Amino acid sequence: MRLNAIETGTGDRVVVLLHGMMGSAESWWRVAPLLVANGFRVIALDLPGHGCSPRDERCTVASAADAVVATLAACAPDAAVHGIGHSYGGTVLAAVTERMPMGQVVYVDSACAFEGGAEQRALAEQYEHDRRNRRDPAWLLSSRPFYSATDAEVEARAAERFDPMTMASISVGDDVAHEPGSGSILVRAEPSAFVSDSTAARLRAAGVDVRDIPGAAHTIWYSHFEQFRAALPEFFGST
């Protein structure tokens, strides 16, 4: 599968951006220009069933990772690729690191794991209910007061394009877990509903650089943009 990509910038220093569930490549609209300004070529991808990428009712984390690798091979052959993945996109990114050499890898509030055993259609109905709400920018602004008007428009458009059956397929099989590697970075909302304190402590002990942002929402760069930027000088420079 070849994924839809939004590409900005030039050069051989590539950052691939992988959004979370019900997001899209556009979710990085404020992050990507800052990366380009710091000398990176940015490839923001729509994961399967999101944005303008193909749907796949048999999608798995493994097949999504394969699609990312195939797309990068076509878009950026022989480039040094770094990665930033949010939530579900972090899980996919962790699987990508097992398939191709990567530079610096950042997981944004992601435990890099998915619980299996779901019934696909029932879970898809839950996602559809959430999607209907999120298609309305006004609802997003009322439920997420830290959103800007552009944030709400981008995420409402992502919800409009989201395919619940593709995403529900991820949770149908066995549990999925990909351990972040030593030297990777985890930028974590604190407190986090997705990465517990005990998980963060375990990852620190395993060599993962865990950087907490107190009070941040799950989509950290929407609620705490400047803190997110300051947490990653490797990508955004010093502030």
Short mmCIF file of C-alpha atoms in Angstrom, two decimals:
data_model
loop_
_atom_site.label_atom_id
_atom_site.label_comp_id
_atom_site.label_asym_id
_atom_site.label_seq_id
_atom_site.Cartn_x
_atom_site.Cartn_y
_atom_site.Cartn_z
CA MET A 1 0.00 0.00 0.00
CA ARG A 2 1.25 3.51 -0.86
CA LEU A 3 0.13 6.15 1.63
CA ASN A 4 -0.88 9.73 0.95
CA ALA A 5 1.91 12.12 1.91
CA ILE A 6 2.20 15.86 2.50
CA GLU A 7 5.82 16.78 1.76
CA THR A 8 7.51 20.07 2.62
CA GLY A 9 11.13 21.16 2.68
CA THR A 10 14.13 19.70 0.89
CA GLY A 11 17.31 17.80 1.62
CA ASP A 12 18.42 14.44 2.95
CA ARG A 13 17.49 15.02 6.62
CA VAL A 14 13.96 13.62 6.61
CA VAL A 15 11.41 13.56 9.40
CA VAL A 16 8.38 11.31 8.94
CA LEU A 17 5.33 12.39 10.97
CA LEU A 18 2.69 9.82 11.95
CA HIS A 19 -0.59 11.11 13.41
CA GLY A 20 -2.82 9.51 16.03
CA MET A 21 -6.17 7.79 15.61
CA MET A 22 -8.75 9.86 13.74
CA GLY A 23 -6.10 12.44 12.86
CA SER A 24 -4.37 13.02 9.54
CA ALA A 25 -1.17 14.32 8.00
CA GLU A 26 -2.69 17.78 8.38
CA SER A 27 -2.67 17.41 12.17
CA TRP A 28 0.99 18.51 12.03
CA TRP A 29 0.13 21.77 10.25
CA ARG A 30 1.89 23.91 12.87
CA VAL A 31 4.78 21.51 13.57
CA ALA A 32 5.92 20.80 10.00
CA PRO A 33 6.90 24.39 9.05
CA LEU A 34 9.04 24.68 12.17
CA LEU A 35 10.88 21.48 11.23
CA VAL A 36 11.43 22.80 7.72
CA ALA A 37 12.79 26.06 9.15
CA ASN A 38 15.32 23.96 11.07
CA GLY A 39 16.61 22.26 7.94
CA PHE A 40 14.48 19.13 7.70
CA ARG A 41 12.50 17.70 4.83
CA VAL A 42 9.13 16.68 6.28
CA ILE A 43 6.96 13.79 5.11
CA ALA A 44 3.65 13.73 6.97
CA LEU A 45 1.67 10.59 6.15
CA ASP A 46 -2.01 9.68 6.28
CA LEU A 47 -2.10 6.21 7.86
CA PRO A 48 -4.46 3.60 6.34
CA GLY A 49 -8.12 4.56 6.77
CA HIS A 50 -7.18 8.17 7.52
CA GLY A 51 -7.08 11.27 5.35
CA CYS A 52 -6.60 10.46 1.68
CA SER A 53 -4.88 7.09 2.16
CA PRO A 54 -6.54 3.80 1.15
CA ARG A 55 -8.96 1.95 3.43
CA ASP A 56 -8.18 -1.56 4.63
CA GLU A 57 -10.68 -3.54 6.71
CA ARG A 58 -7.92 -6.10 7.44
CA CYS A 59 -5.45 -3.50 8.64
CA THR A 60 -2.95 -4.36 11.39
CA VAL A 61 -0.16 -2.38 13.02
CA ALA A 62 2.22 -4.57 11.02
CA SER A 63 0.56 -3.84 7.67
CA ALA A 64 0.39 -0.11 8.48
CA ALA A 65 4.12 -0.18 9.28
CA ASP A 66 4.81 -2.00 6.01
CA ALA A 67 2.90 0.74 4.16
CA VAL A 68 4.95 3.44 5.88
CA VAL A 69 8.20 1.70 4.92
CA ALA A 70 7.07 1.24 1.31
CA THR A 71 6.01 4.89 1.06
CA LEU A 72 9.29 6.15 2.50
CA ALA A 73 11.23 3.91 0.12
CA ALA A 74 9.43 5.62 -2.77
CA CYS A 75 9.53 9.17 -1.38
CA ALA A 76 12.95 9.28 0.28
CA PRO A 77 15.24 6.47 -0.90
CA ASP A 78 18.63 6.49 0.82
CA ALA A 79 17.71 9.44 3.06
CA ALA A 80 18.47 9.56 6.78
CA VAL A 81 14.98 9.25 8.26
CA HIS A 82 13.95 10.39 11.72
CA GLY A 83 10.44 9.90 13.07
CA ILE A 84 7.80 11.48 15.30
CA GLY A 85 4.67 9.45 16.03
CA HIS A 86 1.69 10.42 18.16
CA SER A 87 -0.41 7.85 20.07
CA TYR A 88 -1.47 5.19 17.50
CA GLY A 89 1.08 6.67 15.10
CA GLY A 90 3.71 6.06 17.78
CA THR A 91 2.79 2.37 17.84
CA VAL A 92 3.15 2.21 14.07
CA LEU A 93 6.46 4.09 14.25
CA ALA A 94 7.82 1.60 16.80
CA ALA A 95 6.98 -1.19 14.34
CA VAL A 96 8.65 0.78 11.52
CA THR A 97 11.90 0.93 13.52
CA GLU A 98 11.97 -2.87 13.41
CA ARG A 99 11.78 -2.81 9.61
CA MET A 100 14.24 -0.09 8.58
CA PRO A 101 17.14 1.89 10.06
CA MET A 102 15.98 5.10 11.71
CA GLY A 103 17.71 8.12 13.19
CA GLN A 104 16.21 9.86 16.21
CA VAL A 105 12.73 8.56 17.06
CA VAL A 106 10.15 10.40 19.16
CA TYR A 107 6.96 8.93 20.61
CA VAL A 108 4.34 11.47 21.66
CA ASP A 109 2.19 10.24 24.56
CA SER A 110 2.21 6.72 23.15
CA ALA A 111 2.55 3.42 24.99
CA CYS A 112 3.28 1.77 21.60
CA ALA A 113 0.69 -0.92 22.33
CA PHE A 114 -2.86 -1.90 21.39
CA GLU A 115 -5.19 -4.27 23.19
CA GLY A 116 -6.63 -6.99 20.96
CA GLY A 117 -9.69 -9.19 21.10
CA ALA A 118 -12.25 -6.63 19.94
CA GLU A 119 -15.27 -7.32 17.76
CA GLN A 120 -14.59 -5.22 14.69
CA ARG A 121 -18.07 -4.00 13.84
CA ALA A 122 -18.98 -3.12 17.43
CA LEU A 123 -15.76 -1.17 17.87
CA ALA A 124 -16.29 0.55 14.51
CA GLU A 125 -19.71 1.71 15.72
CA GLN A 126 -18.06 3.31 18.76
CA TYR A 127 -15.55 5.05 16.51
CA GLU A 128 -18.36 6.20 14.21
CA HIS A 129 -20.16 7.82 17.15
CA ASP A 130 -17.00 9.73 18.04
CA ARG A 131 -16.40 10.61 14.40
CA ARG A 132 -19.86 12.18 14.06
CA ASN A 133 -19.13 14.56 16.93
CA ARG A 134 -15.64 15.40 15.73
CA ARG A 135 -16.83 16.32 12.24
CA ASP A 136 -18.20 19.55 13.75
CA PRO A 137 -15.54 22.24 14.39
CA ALA A 138 -17.82 23.95 16.90
CA TRP A 139 -18.08 20.74 18.94
CA LEU A 140 -14.31 20.35 18.89
CA LEU A 141 -13.79 23.92 20.09
CA SER A 142 -16.27 23.45 22.94
CA SER A 143 -14.79 20.13 24.05
CA ARG A 144 -11.15 21.17 23.51
CA PRO A 145 -10.89 24.84 24.44
CA PHE A 146 -7.13 24.79 23.79
CA TYR A 147 -7.78 24.26 20.06
CA SER A 148 -7.38 27.16 17.69
CA ALA A 149 -9.94 27.64 14.93
CA THR A 150 -7.47 26.09 12.48
CA ASP A 151 -6.91 23.11 14.76
CA ALA A 152 -10.66 22.51 14.85
CA GLU A 153 -11.02 22.79 11.08
CA VAL A 154 -8.12 20.39 10.48
CA GLU A 155 -9.37 17.79 12.95
CA ALA A 156 -12.97 18.06 11.74
CA ARG A 157 -11.77 17.39 8.20
CA ALA A 158 -9.74 14.43 9.47
CA ALA A 159 -12.83 13.01 11.18
CA GLU A 160 -14.83 13.42 7.98
CA ARG A 161 -12.28 11.30 6.10
CA PHE A 162 -11.72 8.69 8.85
CA ASP A 163 -12.79 5.09 8.17
CA PRO A 164 -13.94 3.36 11.40
CA MET A 165 -13.71 -0.17 10.00
CA THR A 166 -10.04 0.22 9.08
CA MET A 167 -9.09 1.46 12.53
CA ALA A 168 -11.27 -1.10 14.32
CA SER A 169 -9.41 -3.86 12.47
CA ILE A 170 -6.26 -2.97 14.43
CA SER A 171 -7.82 -4.29 17.66
CA VAL A 172 -9.36 -7.50 16.29
CA GLY A 173 -6.40 -9.85 16.65
CA ASP A 174 -3.92 -10.44 19.43
CA ASP A 175 -2.55 -7.74 21.71
CA VAL A 176 0.16 -5.66 20.02
CA ALA A 177 3.16 -4.17 21.81
CA HIS A 178 6.36 -2.67 20.42
CA GLU A 179 8.85 -1.57 23.05
CA PRO A 180 10.48 1.83 22.39
CA GLY A 181 14.19 1.33 21.93
CA SER A 182 16.97 2.68 24.11
CA GLY A 183 17.91 6.18 22.97
CA SER A 184 14.43 7.00 21.73
CA ILE A 185 12.47 9.90 23.22
CA LEU A 186 9.01 9.79 24.78
CA VAL A 187 7.32 13.18 25.16
CA ARG A 188 4.57 12.51 27.67
CA ALA A 189 1.60 14.46 28.96
CA GLU A 190 1.76 14.50 32.75
CA PRO A 191 -0.51 13.07 33.98
CA SER A 192 -1.13 10.82 31.00
CA ALA A 193 -4.16 8.62 30.34
CA PHE A 194 -2.05 6.59 27.90
CA VAL A 195 1.39 6.20 29.50
CA SER A 196 1.20 5.47 33.22
CA ASP A 197 3.81 6.60 35.72
CA SER A 198 4.93 3.00 36.16
CA THR A 199 5.30 2.53 32.40
CA ALA A 200 7.28 5.77 32.15
CA ALA A 201 9.57 4.62 34.97
CA ARG A 202 10.13 1.26 33.29
CA LEU A 203 10.96 2.93 29.98
CA ARG A 204 13.39 5.31 31.67
CA ALA A 205 15.15 2.33 33.23
CA ALA A 206 15.39 0.76 29.76
CA GLY A 207 17.15 3.81 28.30
CA VAL A 208 14.20 5.74 26.86
CA ASP A 209 14.48 9.51 27.44
CA VAL A 210 11.07 10.37 28.94
CA ARG A 211 10.27 14.09 28.87
CA ASP A 212 7.11 15.08 30.75
CA ILE A 213 5.01 18.16 29.99
CA PRO A 214 2.79 18.88 33.01
CA GLY A 215 -0.83 19.70 32.28
CA ALA A 216 -0.62 18.90 28.58
CA ALA A 217 -3.46 17.30 26.65
CA HIS A 218 -2.96 14.01 24.82
CA THR A 219 -2.29 15.92 21.59
CA ILE A 220 0.50 17.82 23.30
CA TRP A 221 1.44 20.24 20.52
CA TYR A 222 -2.14 21.52 20.33
CA SER A 223 -2.43 22.37 24.02
CA HIS A 224 1.22 23.17 24.86
CA PHE A 225 2.95 24.07 21.62
CA GLU A 226 5.85 26.06 23.04
CA GLN A 227 6.54 23.42 25.69
CA PHE A 228 6.43 20.70 23.04
CA ARG A 229 8.88 22.67 20.94
CA ALA A 230 11.20 23.25 23.89
CA ALA A 231 11.11 19.55 24.80
CA LEU A 232 12.65 18.59 21.42
CA PRO A 233 15.69 20.80 20.73
CA GLU A 234 17.06 17.98 18.55
CA PHE A 235 14.34 18.88 16.03
CA PHE A 236 13.35 22.48 16.77
CA GLY A 237 16.56 24.02 18.08
CA SER A 238 16.92 25.83 21.38
CA THR A 239 14.25 28.32 22.42
#
